[in-house]
Amino acid sequence: MASFEYPPTHRSDQVDNYHDTTVADPYRWLEDVDSQETRDWVKAQNQLTFSYLKQIPARPKIRERLTKLWNYERFGLPAKRGAYYFFTRNNGLQNQSVLHVAETLDGPARILLDPNTLSDEGTVALANWVPSPDGKLLAYGLAADGSDWREWRVLHVHDGQMTMDHLEWIKFSSVSWTADSQGFFYSRYDAPPEGKQFTGTNYFQKLYYHRLGDRQEQDQLIYERPDHKEWGFGGYVTDDGRYLIISVWKGTLRKNQLLYKDLTKPDSSVVELLTGFDAEYDFVGNDAEHFWIATDRDAARRQVVRISLENPAPEHWQSILKESEHVLENIQLVGQRLLATYLKDAHSLVQVFSLEGELVQQLELPGIGSARGFGGRSTDQETFYTFTNYTTPSTTYRFDISNGTSVIYRQPKVLFDPQDYETRQVFYRSKDGTRIPMFISYRKGMGDPSQRPTILYGYGGFDISLTPGFSVANLVWMERGGIYVVANLRGGGEYGRAWHEAGMLANKQNVFDDFMAAADFLVSEGYTRRDQLAIRGGSNGGLLVGAVMTQRPDLCAAALPAVGVMDMLRYHKFTIGWAWVSEYGSSDDPDQFANLLRYSPLHRLTTGTQYPATLVTTADHDDRVVPGHSFKFAAALQHANRGTNPVFIRVESKAGHGAGTPTSKQIEIQADILAFLEKVLQAKDSD
């Protein structure tokens, strides 16, 4: 490879005082992502990164193989409304999936909305779509360049013609139609100041009702709390159309409030049903007098209770599904049945219950994997779900509720043989003795595993569970001889509330310890060597990679932090970052500041240290974790690193945090990452 020099990066004398502790921030100027200086820096960094990647001989072959395998037909879960079935389809290499509509499940379908026609590079995505109850109208939300902002519009289903309805500045909200299909509820923020669309903080969300044909400024304000700028609102109309359920959320705190409004009475007030942010409350369904609620109140792995609206106090709740030994991950009321998806050691277990909580049946899944879906209405007699794992592309099943049978509805055809691959689940001990599950996937018959390059992936936060799922990029990695490993760290939701809380706030170090223990286990058990090991994660997982590589620079040979939260002292000052304070804590608090400073990746870097070969990835329109995090971390890492291990940053244009990224861009970035790994993890003699 040609020698290279990093672009010069200006270091300012910026210093901040946190509770009598001074902290230097020499790359503060990189937070201004739209300044000319920052743009010039990004351009120079990208030029260096791509000049390196282009010289890797395997890169074109990897891109070609990714393209070939990615080219398979994919379908989204169908939804039935009125006389129509709605579903998305991608013919394989389309940048965005296309929304179709059909009058019968297996009958001819026509294109209802093709987002690929809305931009030259496929960077406008169909982020949400919600048919009206009668199926005659469709509200849909568009996301441009990967942003979290959504613009909503409405079209007529029978001919695809647009209405005049156009709603803006909607974020973290879907829509919910009234039973008469004449309008819907949604939540929005005030328009941000000019130039702050992608970096400004998001506060004071409000819940509105939009009547079809009205201008947005005419929409009826349903609920707001100007005394609580951090509160957000999700509005949902019950299947019978009688109630508007309002879930009140506060950042990413896994506790919410539940309110409701009687829509049969035009001037009814909002009733506070469950308040105090003392637990998680998810509305499941209702009859005239009762609500079914899934909650972790007095049940760390969640339960389902029935609440009487006349006597809603907890002492009057009726237990329907008691807390199980497994985590209740999802619950749906469809066809007068409760469809419950549990997590058993990070993979799915699905059971069907009556509305009184009697077990009707357990679904036979094809193996250890992830089941998702089961959507529908209380009057439906069918529902759809997908099953996937590390060697099984997402297959769609139709479940007949009346007779309890499942049949394959759509099965993708990917050009590989799943029988050539194997996944095993192992358990290892973390630093404090906690038992952690981990999935290890690889191609059979590839010889000595210790010679195989290995990717260790993790997340560990926000009550999010990592369950088995198919990825073309991971398949190509395994096909070329690599091992792919996923560790189910604390901070996730794999074992319920206690598992999550063991990896948040002051306990965050447990997550990093779990990940480092996973790497040590893989080496000690002969799965790989340190000079063949890469660690990978995105978003909160990017923080994970950044923290671990700075705490144990010798742990691995390569690091792939993507769209990571790298500056733990200032993350809460941008867009929705304040919402993560319940998970991480805030530097505004003296005790929490000390904890954050101990692991903040940006601040853990030590000049003169040899860090792993690193490819930082981010995007210029990421308004979830603003790219300034990755910019500052890459600059500081290049300054601190000593030795020959390269440190690069790859900044994608017209892209965001990940959702809605065009297929073409996904292929390019995965090709670059896999090529980078093959270069820096080239087989070496053992020490």
C-alpha positions as semicolon CSV with decimal commas, in nm:
position;residue;x (nm);y (nm);z (nm)
1;M;0,000;0,000;0,000
2;A;0,113;0,352;-0,073
3;S;0,228;0,552;0,227
4;F;-0,007;0,823;0,346
5;E;-0,023;1,129;0,566
6;Y;-0,332;1,242;0,752
7;P;-0,476;1,578;0,651
8;P;-0,368;1,851;0,893
9;T;-0,637;1,916;1,153
10;H;-0,635;2,244;1,344
11;R;-0,628;2,211;1,724
12;S;-0,785;2,503;1,908
13;D;-0,724;2,608;2,268
14;Q;-1,087;2,543;2,368
15;V;-1,109;2,437;2,734
16;D;-1,426;2,381;2,938
17;N;-1,471;2,377;3,315
18;Y;-1,694;2,097;3,445
19;H;-1,746;2,115;3,821
20;D;-1,392;2,250;3,876
21;T;-1,242;2,001;3,631
22;T;-1,093;2,148;3,312
23;V;-1,139;1,947;2,993
24;A;-0,976;2,039;2,663
25;D;-1,187;2,021;2,347
26;P;-0,946;2,117;2,066
27;Y;-1,174;1,993;1,788
28;R;-1,487;2,179;1,898
29;W;-1,496;2,353;1,558
30;L;-1,580;2,020;1,392
31;E;-1,922;2,031;1,560
32;D;-2,018;2,297;1,307
33;V;-2,076;2,045;1,030
34;D;-2,181;2,308;0,776
35;S;-1,883;2,541;0,812
36;Q;-1,646;2,566;0,518
37;E;-1,354;2,459;0,737
38;T;-1,537;2,141;0,839
39;R;-1,645;2,067;0,483
40;D;-1,286;2,103;0,363
41;W;-1,171;1,869;0,639
42;V;-1,435;1,608;0,547
43;K;-1,336;1,630;0,180
44;A;-0,968;1,580;0,259
45;Q;-1,039;1,288;0,495
46;N;-1,262;1,116;0,240
47;Q;-0,999;1,159;-0,028
48;L;-0,743;0,987;0,192
49;T;-0,983;0,709;0,296
50;F;-1,094;0,626;-0,056
51;S;-0,742;0,643;-0,195
52;Y;-0,650;0,372;0,059
53;L;-0,958;0,160;-0,006
54;K;-0,919;0,173;-0,384
55;Q;-0,579;0,006;-0,357
56;I;-0,717;-0,303;-0,181
57;P;-0,720;-0,584;-0,443
58;A;-1,019;-0,766;-0,292
59;R;-1,249;-0,463;-0,290
60;P;-1,394;-0,499;-0,645
61;K;-1,456;-0,871;-0,593
62;I;-1,627;-0,810;-0,262
63;R;-1,848;-0,539;-0,414
64;E;-1,936;-0,768;-0,705
65;R;-2,030;-1,052;-0,472
66;L;-2,234;-0,824;-0,247
67;T;-2,422;-0,692;-0,551
68;K;-2,495;-1,043;-0,678
69;L;-2,623;-1,173;-0,346
70;W;-2,816;-0,854;-0,266
71;N;-3,010;-0,893;-0,589
72;Y;-3,300;-1,096;-0,453
73;E;-3,670;-1,016;-0,430
74;R;-3,781;-0,894;-0,088
75;F;-4,129;-0,826;0,050
76;G;-4,253;-0,639;0,355
77;L;-4,531;-0,767;0,579
78;P;-4,877;-0,725;0,422
79;A;-5,143;-0,511;0,590
80;K;-5,515;-0,549;0,514
81;R;-5,745;-0,246;0,525
82;G;-6,087;-0,233;0,366
83;A;-6,079;-0,411;0,031
84;Y;-5,702;-0,390;-0,012
85;Y;-5,377;-0,557;0,087
86;F;-5,077;-0,324;0,111
87;F;-4,715;-0,441;0,102
88;T;-4,368;-0,327;-0,001
89;R;-4,151;-0,504;-0,257
90;N;-3,794;-0,463;-0,372
91;N;-3,688;-0,641;-0,691
92;G;-3,338;-0,679;-0,548
93;L;-3,124;-0,379;-0,627
94;Q;-3,382;-0,101;-0,614
95;N;-3,253;0,175;-0,387
96;Q;-3,586;0,191;-0,204
97;S;-3,865;-0,062;-0,166
98;V;-4,185;0,015;-0,357
99;L;-4,534;0,018;-0,202
100;H;-4,787;-0,204;-0,381
101;V;-5,159;-0,266;-0,339
102;A;-5,372;-0,566;-0,434
103;E;-5,736;-0,664;-0,391
104;T;-5,654;-1,025;-0,302
105;L;-5,358;-1,170;-0,118
106;D;-5,221;-1,359;-0,417
107;G;-5,383;-1,154;-0,693
108;P;-5,227;-0,900;-0,927
109;A;-5,072;-0,599;-0,756
110;R;-5,009;-0,249;-0,879
111;I;-4,757;0,011;-0,771
112;L;-4,909;0,265;-0,535
113;L;-4,598;0,465;-0,451
114;D;-4,243;0,434;-0,584
115;P;-4,000;0,646;-0,379
116;N;-3,724;0,574;-0,632
117;T;-3,886;0,831;-0,860
118;L;-3,855;1,107;-0,597
119;S;-3,476;1,156;-0,612
120;D;-3,196;1,085;-0,856
121;E;-2,985;0,887;-0,609
122;G;-3,265;0,706;-0,427
123;T;-3,208;0,913;-0,114
124;V;-3,577;0,981;-0,045
125;A;-3,720;0,689;0,152
126;L;-4,075;0,581;0,228
127;A;-4,029;0,583;0,604
128;N;-4,391;0,520;0,715
129;W;-4,723;0,436;0,551
130;V;-5,064;0,400;0,717
131;P;-5,382;0,312;0,526
132;S;-5,712;0,454;0,646
133;P;-5,952;0,209;0,817
134;D;-6,165;0,182;0,500
135;G;-5,855;0,132;0,285
136;K;-5,945;0,416;0,050
137;L;-5,671;0,657;0,157
138;L;-5,306;0,625;0,246
139;A;-5,102;0,859;0,463
140;Y;-4,729;0,823;0,411
141;G;-4,415;0,979;0,552
142;L;-4,105;1,054;0,346
143;A;-3,750;1,088;0,481
144;A;-3,488;1,274;0,275
145;D;-3,115;1,202;0,292
146;G;-3,145;0,982;0,600
147;S;-3,288;1,250;0,827
148;D;-3,527;1,172;1,114
149;W;-3,757;1,451;0,990
150;R;-4,065;1,328;0,803
151;E;-4,295;1,499;0,555
152;W;-4,639;1,339;0,543
153;R;-4,878;1,338;0,249
154;V;-5,201;1,158;0,155
155;L;-5,313;0,981;-0,163
156;H;-5,624;0,808;-0,295
157;V;-5,569;0,433;-0,315
158;H;-5,796;0,361;-0,613
159;D;-5,601;0,583;-0,854
160;G;-5,290;0,699;-0,665
161;Q;-5,385;1,065;-0,695
162;M;-5,246;1,298;-0,430
163;T;-5,458;1,512;-0,204
164;M;-5,353;1,863;-0,102
165;D;-5,256;1,748;0,248
166;H;-4,893;1,821;0,338
167;L;-4,752;1,807;0,692
168;E;-4,399;1,904;0,799
169;W;-4,162;1,896;1,098
170;I;-4,277;1,557;1,216
171;K;-4,024;1,344;1,400
172;F;-4,057;1,033;1,619
173;S;-4,426;1,001;1,530
174;S;-4,649;0,796;1,306
175;V;-5,013;0,880;1,236
176;S;-5,335;0,716;1,352
177;W;-5,661;0,753;1,159
178;T;-6,001;0,814;1,311
179;A;-6,260;0,543;1,244
180;D;-6,440;0,758;0,984
181;S;-6,119;0,788;0,775
182;Q;-6,163;1,165;0,769
183;G;-5,841;1,255;0,947
184;F;-5,563;1,139;1,176
185;F;-5,362;1,223;1,485
186;Y;-4,988;1,294;1,475
187;S;-4,716;1,467;1,676
188;R;-4,477;1,738;1,559
189;Y;-4,222;1,993;1,672
190;D;-4,213;2,362;1,593
191;A;-4,010;2,446;1,283
192;P;-3,640;2,469;1,378
193;P;-3,439;2,789;1,321
194;E;-3,282;2,823;0,980
195;G;-2,956;2,629;0,964
196;K;-3,038;2,420;1,272
197;Q;-3,255;2,154;1,106
198;F;-2,997;1,880;1,157
199;T;-2,825;1,990;1,478
200;G;-3,071;2,192;1,686
201;T;-3,231;2,038;1,994
202;N;-3,584;1,898;1,969
203;Y;-3,815;2,000;2,253
204;F;-4,189;2,066;2,311
205;Q;-4,350;1,803;2,090
206;K;-4,726;1,854;2,048
207;L;-5,010;1,618;1,954
208;Y;-5,246;1,736;1,676
209;Y;-5,549;1,621;1,481
210;H;-5,540;1,680;1,105
211;R;-5,867;1,681;0,913
212;L;-5,827;1,597;0,546
213;G;-5,826;1,903;0,326
214;D;-5,715;2,144;0,596
215;R;-5,384;2,328;0,592
216;Q;-5,142;2,222;0,862
217;E;-5,176;2,552;1,047
218;Q;-5,548;2,472;1,089
219;D;-5,480;2,142;1,268
220;Q;-5,638;2,102;1,609
221;L;-5,400;2,093;1,904
222;I;-5,504;1,795;2,116
223;Y;-5,238;1,784;2,386
224;E;-4,922;1,966;2,487
225;R;-4,724;2,018;2,805
226;P;-4,536;2,348;2,790
227;D;-4,428;2,283;3,149
228;H;-4,236;1,973;3,036
229;K;-4,028;2,045;2,727
230;E;-3,889;1,691;2,711
231;W;-4,223;1,512;2,698
232;G;-4,332;1,356;2,371
233;F;-4,667;1,209;2,269
234;G;-4,778;0,909;2,066
235;G;-5,144;0,908;1,965
236;Y;-5,323;0,583;1,878
237;V;-5,692;0,532;1,793
238;T;-5,837;0,205;1,923
239;D;-5,968;-0,048;1,670
240;D;-6,328;0,034;1,763
241;G;-6,258;0,404;1,707
242;R;-6,383;0,498;2,049
243;Y;-6,066;0,608;2,228
244;L;-5,754;0,805;2,151
245;I;-5,471;0,651;2,353
246;I;-5,190;0,895;2,434
247;S;-4,858;0,747;2,538
248;V;-4,643;1,012;2,703
249;W;-4,272;0,946;2,671
250;K;-3,970;1,121;2,816
251;G;-3,660;1,063;2,610
252;T;-3,548;0,701;2,591
253;L;-3,658;0,629;2,948
254;R;-3,830;0,290;2,942
255;K;-4,110;0,432;3,151
256;N;-4,410;0,622;3,022
257;Q;-4,753;0,758;3,110
258;L;-5,081;0,651;2,952
259;L;-5,371;0,891;2,893
260;Y;-5,689;0,859;2,691
261;K;-5,965;1,066;2,535
262;D;-6,318;0,949;2,452
263;L;-6,365;1,026;2,082
264;T;-6,741;0,964;2,095
265;K;-6,772;1,288;2,293
266;P;-6,643;1,586;2,091
267;D;-6,552;1,796;2,394
268;S;-6,421;1,519;2,616
269;S;-6,116;1,594;2,824
270;V;-5,796;1,393;2,833
271;V;-5,805;1,142;3,118
272;E;-5,483;1,058;3,303
273;L;-5,494;0,680;3,344
274;L;-5,139;0,579;3,439
275;T;-4,903;0,857;3,548
276;G;-4,580;0,913;3,734
277;F;-4,336;0,753;3,489
278;D;-4,304;0,464;3,732
279;A;-4,313;0,179;3,476
280;E;-4,361;0,089;3,112
281;Y;-4,722;0,077;2,991
282;D;-4,806;-0,042;2,639
283;F;-5,166;-0,037;2,519
284;V;-5,261;-0,376;2,369
285;G;-5,636;-0,355;2,305
286;N;-5,975;-0,280;2,453
287;D;-6,340;-0,355;2,479
288;A;-6,604;-0,106;2,585
289;E;-6,503;-0,101;2,952
290;H;-6,149;-0,238;2,974
291;F;-5,796;-0,184;2,846
292;W;-5,542;-0,463;2,806
293;I;-5,200;-0,325;2,904
294;A;-4,853;-0,479;2,888
295;T;-4,638;-0,348;3,172
296;D;-4,322;-0,413;3,369
297;R;-4,481;-0,275;3,686
298;D;-4,422;-0,545;3,950
299;A;-4,295;-0,766;3,665
300;A;-3,940;-0,702;3,542
301;R;-3,995;-0,933;3,242
302;R;-4,338;-0,779;3,169
303;Q;-4,693;-0,902;3,215
304;V;-5,037;-0,827;3,067
305;V;-5,315;-0,688;3,284
306;R;-5,674;-0,582;3,218
307;I;-5,773;-0,247;3,362
308;S;-6,131;-0,140;3,426
309;L;-6,187;0,220;3,325
310;E;-6,435;0,255;3,610
311;N;-6,186;0,127;3,871
312;P;-5,837;0,180;3,721
313;A;-5,638;0,170;4,045
314;P;-5,369;-0,104;4,046
315;E;-5,539;-0,299;4,323
316;H;-5,829;-0,361;4,083
317;W;-5,615;-0,482;3,790
318;Q;-5,683;-0,830;3,659
319;S;-5,377;-1,035;3,568
320;I;-5,414;-1,189;3,222
321;L;-5,060;-1,306;3,136
322;K;-4,842;-1,335;3,443
323;E;-4,472;-1,265;3,431
324;S;-4,289;-1,556;3,268
325;E;-3,934;-1,683;3,307
326;H;-3,882;-1,530;2,961
327;V;-3,910;-1,164;2,859
328;L;-4,239;-1,062;2,696
329;E;-4,094;-0,879;2,397
330;N;-4,411;-0,808;2,198
331;I;-4,786;-0,857;2,243
332;Q;-5,065;-0,804;1,989
333;L;-5,441;-0,840;2,014
334;V;-5,556;-0,977;1,677
335;G;-5,867;-1,182;1,599
336;Q;-5,968;-1,194;1,966
337;R;-5,639;-1,362;2,050
338;L;-5,330;-1,239;2,234
339;L;-5,021;-1,315;2,025
340;A;-4,721;-1,305;2,258
341;T;-4,359;-1,308;2,146
342;Y;-4,114;-1,395;2,423
343;L;-3,735;-1,383;2,428
344;K;-3,573;-1,706;2,542
345;D;-3,197;-1,650;2,566
346;A;-3,217;-1,383;2,292
347;H;-3,429;-1,579;2,042
348;S;-3,805;-1,587;1,982
349;L;-4,073;-1,802;2,143
350;V;-4,430;-1,730;2,022
351;Q;-4,745;-1,830;2,209
352;V;-5,115;-1,767;2,144
353;F;-5,354;-1,696;2,432
354;S;-5,724;-1,627;2,475
355;L;-5,828;-1,284;2,600
356;E;-5,858;-1,443;2,943
357;G;-5,496;-1,561;2,934
358;E;-5,546;-1,929;2,857
359;L;-5,274;-2,084;2,641
360;V;-5,418;-2,182;2,303
361;Q;-5,101;-2,294;2,126
362;Q;-4,729;-2,238;2,078
363;L;-4,612;-2,165;1,727
364;E;-4,357;-2,403;1,581
365;L;-4,080;-2,183;1,448
366;P;-3,830;-2,320;1,193
367;G;-3,542;-2,297;1,437
368;I;-3,356;-2,061;1,668
369;G;-3,417;-1,712;1,533
370;S;-3,633;-1,400;1,540
371;A;-4,007;-1,378;1,475
372;R;-4,151;-1,033;1,402
373;G;-4,489;-0,895;1,299
374;F;-4,828;-1,034;1,409
375;G;-4,995;-0,701;1,335
376;G;-5,364;-0,656;1,266
377;R;-5,693;-0,562;1,420
378;S;-5,916;-0,730;1,673
379;T;-6,159;-0,833;1,399
380;D;-5,899;-0,986;1,164
381;Q;-5,873;-1,361;1,121
382;E;-5,526;-1,360;0,971
383;T;-5,193;-1,204;1,053
384;F;-4,843;-1,216;0,909
385;Y;-4,501;-1,258;1,061
386;T;-4,142;-1,305;0,951
387;F;-3,879;-1,550;1,068
388;T;-3,507;-1,501;1,021
389;N;-3,168;-1,592;1,166
390;Y;-2,805;-1,554;1,068
391;T;-2,836;-1,808;0,784
392;T;-3,206;-1,768;0,693
393;P;-3,326;-1,468;0,488
394;S;-3,642;-1,312;0,627
395;T;-3,931;-1,543;0,531
396;T;-4,294;-1,426;0,560
397;Y;-4,563;-1,653;0,705
398;R;-4,942;-1,619;0,707
399;F;-5,100;-1,728;1,034
400;D;-5,467;-1,831;1,023
401;I;-5,603;-1,740;1,365
402;S;-5,920;-1,949;1,333
403;N;-5,739;-2,280;1,289
404;G;-5,396;-2,191;1,427
405;T;-5,194;-2,286;1,120
406;S;-4,896;-2,110;0,961
407;V;-4,797;-2,134;0,595
408;I;-4,512;-1,972;0,405
409;Y;-4,637;-1,670;0,214
410;R;-4,313;-1,527;0,072
411;Q;-3,976;-1,701;0,079
412;P;-3,679;-1,517;-0,070
413;K;-3,435;-1,694;-0,298
414;V;-3,076;-1,594;-0,219
415;L;-2,794;-1,752;-0,417
416;F;-2,636;-1,953;-0,136
417;D;-2,693;-2,280;0,050
418;P;-2,785;-2,226;0,417
419;Q;-2,673;-2,582;0,491
420;D;-2,315;-2,470;0,432
421;Y;-2,330;-2,250;0,743
422;E;-2,369;-2,306;1,112
423;T;-2,469;-2,093;1,412
424;R;-2,405;-2,199;1,766
425;Q;-2,505;-2,024;2,087
426;V;-2,251;-2,023;2,367
427;F;-2,244;-1,866;2,711
428;Y;-1,944;-1,703;2,876
429;R;-1,869;-1,521;3,201
430;S;-1,808;-1,149;3,223
431;K;-1,563;-0,982;3,459
432;D;-1,804;-0,997;3,753
433;G;-1,917;-1,352;3,678
434;T;-2,241;-1,263;3,494
435;R;-2,341;-1,527;3,236
436;I;-2,366;-1,370;2,888
437;P;-2,511;-1,535;2,574
438;M;-2,334;-1,509;2,239
439;F;-2,409;-1,631;1,884
440;I;-2,119;-1,756;1,668
441;S;-2,181;-1,808;1,295
442;Y;-1,943;-1,938;1,028
443;R;-1,908;-2,146;0,715
444;K;-1,857;-2,515;0,779
445;G;-1,537;-2,695;0,686
446;M;-1,305;-2,395;0,672
447;G;-1,021;-2,550;0,871
448;D;-0,857;-2,416;1,186
449;P;-1,093;-2,152;1,330
450;S;-0,807;-1,970;1,499
451;Q;-0,685;-1,870;1,154
452;R;-1,017;-1,711;1,065
453;P;-1,074;-1,335;1,079
454;T;-1,359;-1,260;1,319
455;I;-1,607;-0,975;1,364
456;L;-1,741;-0,932;1,717
457;Y;-2,057;-0,718;1,714
458;G;-2,234;-0,562;2,012
459;Y;-2,476;-0,291;2,123
460;G;-2,564;-0,307;2,492
461;G;-2,807;-0,026;2,562
462;F;-3,155;0,126;2,565
463;D;-3,330;-0,204;2,643
464;I;-3,269;-0,309;2,279
465;S;-3,221;-0,683;2,222
466;L;-2,989;-0,825;1,957
467;T;-3,167;-1,127;1,813
468;P;-3,063;-1,340;1,511
469;G;-3,108;-1,178;1,171
470;F;-2,988;-1,225;0,812
471;S;-2,742;-0,991;0,645
472;V;-2,594;-1,018;0,297
473;A;-2,278;-0,845;0,417
474;N;-2,233;-1,093;0,701
475;L;-2,296;-1,379;0,459
476;V;-2,020;-1,254;0,229
477;W;-1,789;-1,221;0,529
478;M;-1,856;-1,582;0,630
479;E;-1,841;-1,703;0,270
480;R;-1,488;-1,563;0,246
481;G;-1,384;-1,750;0,560
482;G;-1,475;-1,510;0,838
483;I;-1,655;-1,574;1,166
484;Y;-1,941;-1,345;1,271
485;V;-2,016;-1,314;1,642
486;V;-2,292;-1,127;1,828
487;A;-2,267;-1,082;2,206
488;N;-2,586;-1,009;2,402
489;L;-2,446;-0,757;2,647
490;R;-2,606;-0,607;2,953
491;G;-2,783;-0,280;2,882
492;G;-2,996;-0,459;2,623
493;G;-3,339;-0,607;2,677
494;E;-3,258;-0,977;2,642
495;Y;-3,348;-1,059;3,004
496;G;-3,578;-0,775;3,101
497;R;-3,555;-0,458;3,306
498;A;-3,282;-0,577;3,545
499;W;-3,058;-0,672;3,251
500;H;-3,107;-0,327;3,100
501;E;-3,047;-0,140;3,423
502;A;-2,729;-0,339;3,486
503;G;-2,580;-0,164;3,182
504;M;-2,698;0,196;3,215
505;L;-2,596;0,512;3,402
506;A;-2,338;0,426;3,670
507;N;-2,343;0,063;3,555
508;K;-2,238;0,140;3,196
509;Q;-1,891;-0,005;3,248
510;N;-2,055;-0,349;3,276
511;V;-2,139;-0,327;2,905
512;F;-1,777;-0,266;2,811
513;D;-1,659;-0,540;3,046
514;D;-1,906;-0,784;2,888
515;F;-1,774;-0,700;2,540
516;M;-1,410;-0,731;2,638
517;A;-1,485;-1,063;2,808
518;A;-1,647;-1,181;2,484
519;A;-1,330;-1,100;2,291
520;D;-1,114;-1,273;2,551
521;F;-1,341;-1,581;2,538
522;L;-1,314;-1,604;2,158
523;V;-0,936;-1,598;2,183
524;S;-0,903;-1,833;2,481
525;E;-1,143;-2,088;2,328
526;G;-0,953;-2,093;2,000
527;Y;-1,213;-1,927;1,777
528;T;-0,970;-1,660;1,662
529;R;-0,652;-1,466;1,750
530;R;-0,621;-1,107;1,858
531;D;-0,450;-1,016;1,533
532;Q;-0,751;-1,160;1,349
533;L;-1,022;-0,995;1,562
534;A;-1,230;-0,688;1,474
535;I;-1,491;-0,521;1,694
536;R;-1,793;-0,353;1,540
537;G;-2,098;-0,154;1,652
538;G;-2,321;0,135;1,552
539;S;-2,481;0,427;1,737
540;N;-2,474;0,320;2,103
541;G;-2,269;0,031;1,966
542;G;-2,031;0,287;1,817
543;L;-1,986;0,423;2,169
544;L;-1,922;0,064;2,279
545;V;-1,645;0,016;2,022
546;G;-1,493;0,356;2,103
547;A;-1,492;0,289;2,476
548;V;-1,348;-0,062;2,446
549;M;-1,071;0,027;2,199
550;T;-0,959;0,313;2,424
551;Q;-0,971;0,102;2,742
552;R;-0,803;-0,204;2,587
553;P;-0,610;-0,096;2,275
554;D;-0,452;-0,442;2,258
555;L;-0,785;-0,627;2,266
556;C;-0,822;-0,654;1,890
557;A;-0,658;-0,569;1,559
558;A;-0,936;-0,360;1,404
559;A;-1,224;-0,138;1,518
560;L;-1,533;-0,027;1,328
561;P;-1,725;0,240;1,521
562;A;-2,027;0,356;1,316
563;V;-2,233;0,672;1,384
564;G;-2,116;0,651;1,744
565;V;-2,182;0,867;2,050
566;M;-1,820;0,962;2,115
567;D;-1,833;1,284;2,319
568;M;-2,017;1,187;2,635
569;L;-1,981;1,536;2,783
570;R;-2,169;1,722;2,508
571;Y;-2,396;1,465;2,340
572;H;-2,708;1,606;2,507
573;K;-2,665;1,945;2,340
574;F;-2,765;1,828;1,990
575;T;-3,098;1,722;1,831
576;I;-3,249;1,443;2,039
577;G;-2,934;1,377;2,244
578;W;-3,098;1,510;2,560
579;A;-3,331;1,209;2,542
580;W;-3,044;0,974;2,629
581;V;-2,970;1,133;2,966
582;S;-3,189;0,869;3,133
583;E;-2,958;0,605;2,983
584;Y;-2,616;0,769;3,018
585;G;-2,648;1,054;3,264
586;S;-2,542;1,413;3,199
587;S;-2,221;1,609;3,243
588;D;-2,437;1,878;3,406
589;D;-2,450;1,653;3,714
590;P;-2,118;1,635;3,907
591;D;-2,137;1,262;3,986
592;Q;-2,260;1,163;3,644
593;F;-1,994;1,384;3,484
594;A;-1,721;1,189;3,662
595;N;-1,863;0,859;3,541
596;L;-1,902;0,983;3,183
597;L;-1,549;1,121;3,172
598;R;-1,413;0,782;3,278
599;Y;-1,535;0,612;2,960
600;S;-1,606;0,887;2,705
601;P;-1,420;0,760;2,394
602;L;-1,311;1,109;2,285
603;H;-1,159;1,181;2,625
604;R;-1,000;0,837;2,686
605;L;-0,759;0,869;2,393
606;T;-0,397;0,890;2,508
607;T;-0,125;1,035;2,288
608;G;0,149;0,788;2,197
609;T;-0,070;0,477;2,216
610;Q;-0,096;0,223;1,936
611;Y;-0,466;0,177;1,868
612;P;-0,626;-0,085;1,645
613;A;-0,662;-0,018;1,273
614;T;-0,982;0,190;1,268
615;L;-1,243;0,286;1,012
616;V;-1,488;0,538;1,157
617;T;-1,810;0,569;0,955
618;T;-2,076;0,838;0,969
619;A;-2,298;1,044;0,739
620;D;-2,345;1,413;0,676
621;H;-2,722;1,414;0,746
622;D;-2,724;1,208;1,064
623;D;-2,950;1,411;1,291
624;R;-2,980;1,134;1,551
625;V;-2,612;1,110;1,647
626;V;-2,472;1,421;1,481
627;P;-2,156;1,354;1,273
628;G;-1,955;1,595;1,487
629;H;-1,908;1,303;1,730
630;S;-1,729;1,094;1,469
631;F;-1,542;1,394;1,325
632;K;-1,393;1,487;1,662
633;F;-1,311;1,127;1,755
634;A;-1,137;1,055;1,423
635;A;-0,933;1,374;1,446
636;A;-0,829;1,302;1,804
637;L;-0,750;0,937;1,723
638;Q;-0,529;1,034;1,429
639;H;-0,347;1,278;1,659
640;A;-0,301;1,026;1,942
641;N;-0,225;0,707;1,748
642;R;0,130;0,580;1,715
643;G;0,252;0,293;1,500
644;T;0,150;0,175;1,154
645;N;-0,218;0,092;1,212
646;P;-0,425;0,320;0,986
647;V;-0,703;0,544;1,118
648;F;-0,959;0,658;0,864
649;I;-1,302;0,817;0,861
650;R;-1,556;0,755;0,586
651;V;-1,829;1,021;0,561
652;E;-2,128;0,928;0,344
653;S;-2,314;1,210;0,169
654;K;-2,693;1,247;0,158
655;A;-2,733;0,981;0,427
656;G;-2,818;0,969;0,795
657;H;-2,820;0,733;1,091
658;G;-2,891;0,430;0,874
659;A;-3,264;0,401;0,810
660;G;-3,361;0,460;0,449
661;T;-3,006;0,432;0,316
662;P;-3,028;0,342;-0,056
663;T;-2,928;-0,010;-0,155
664;S;-2,646;0,122;-0,373
665;K;-2,494;0,312;-0,081
666;Q;-2,535;0,011;0,151
667;I;-2,343;-0,208;-0,092
668;E;-2,065;0,048;-0,131
669;I;-2,012;0,099;0,241
670;Q;-2,023;-0,275;0,320
671;A;-1,773;-0,343;0,042
672;D;-1,543;-0,078;0,185
673;I;-1,570;-0,215;0,540
674;L;-1,510;-0,578;0,442
675;A;-1,221;-0,482;0,214
676;F;-1,067;-0,274;0,494
677;L;-1,092;-0,570;0,731
678;E;-0,941;-0,811;0,484
679;K;-0,647;-0,577;0,442
680;V;-0,575;-0,506;0,808
681;L;-0,653;-0,861;0,931
682;Q;-0,423;-1,037;0,686
683;A;-0,303;-1,366;0,833
684;K;0,011;-1,332;1,041
685;D;0,229;-1,576;1,227
686;S;0,124;-1,629;1,586
687;D;0,345;-1,478;1,850
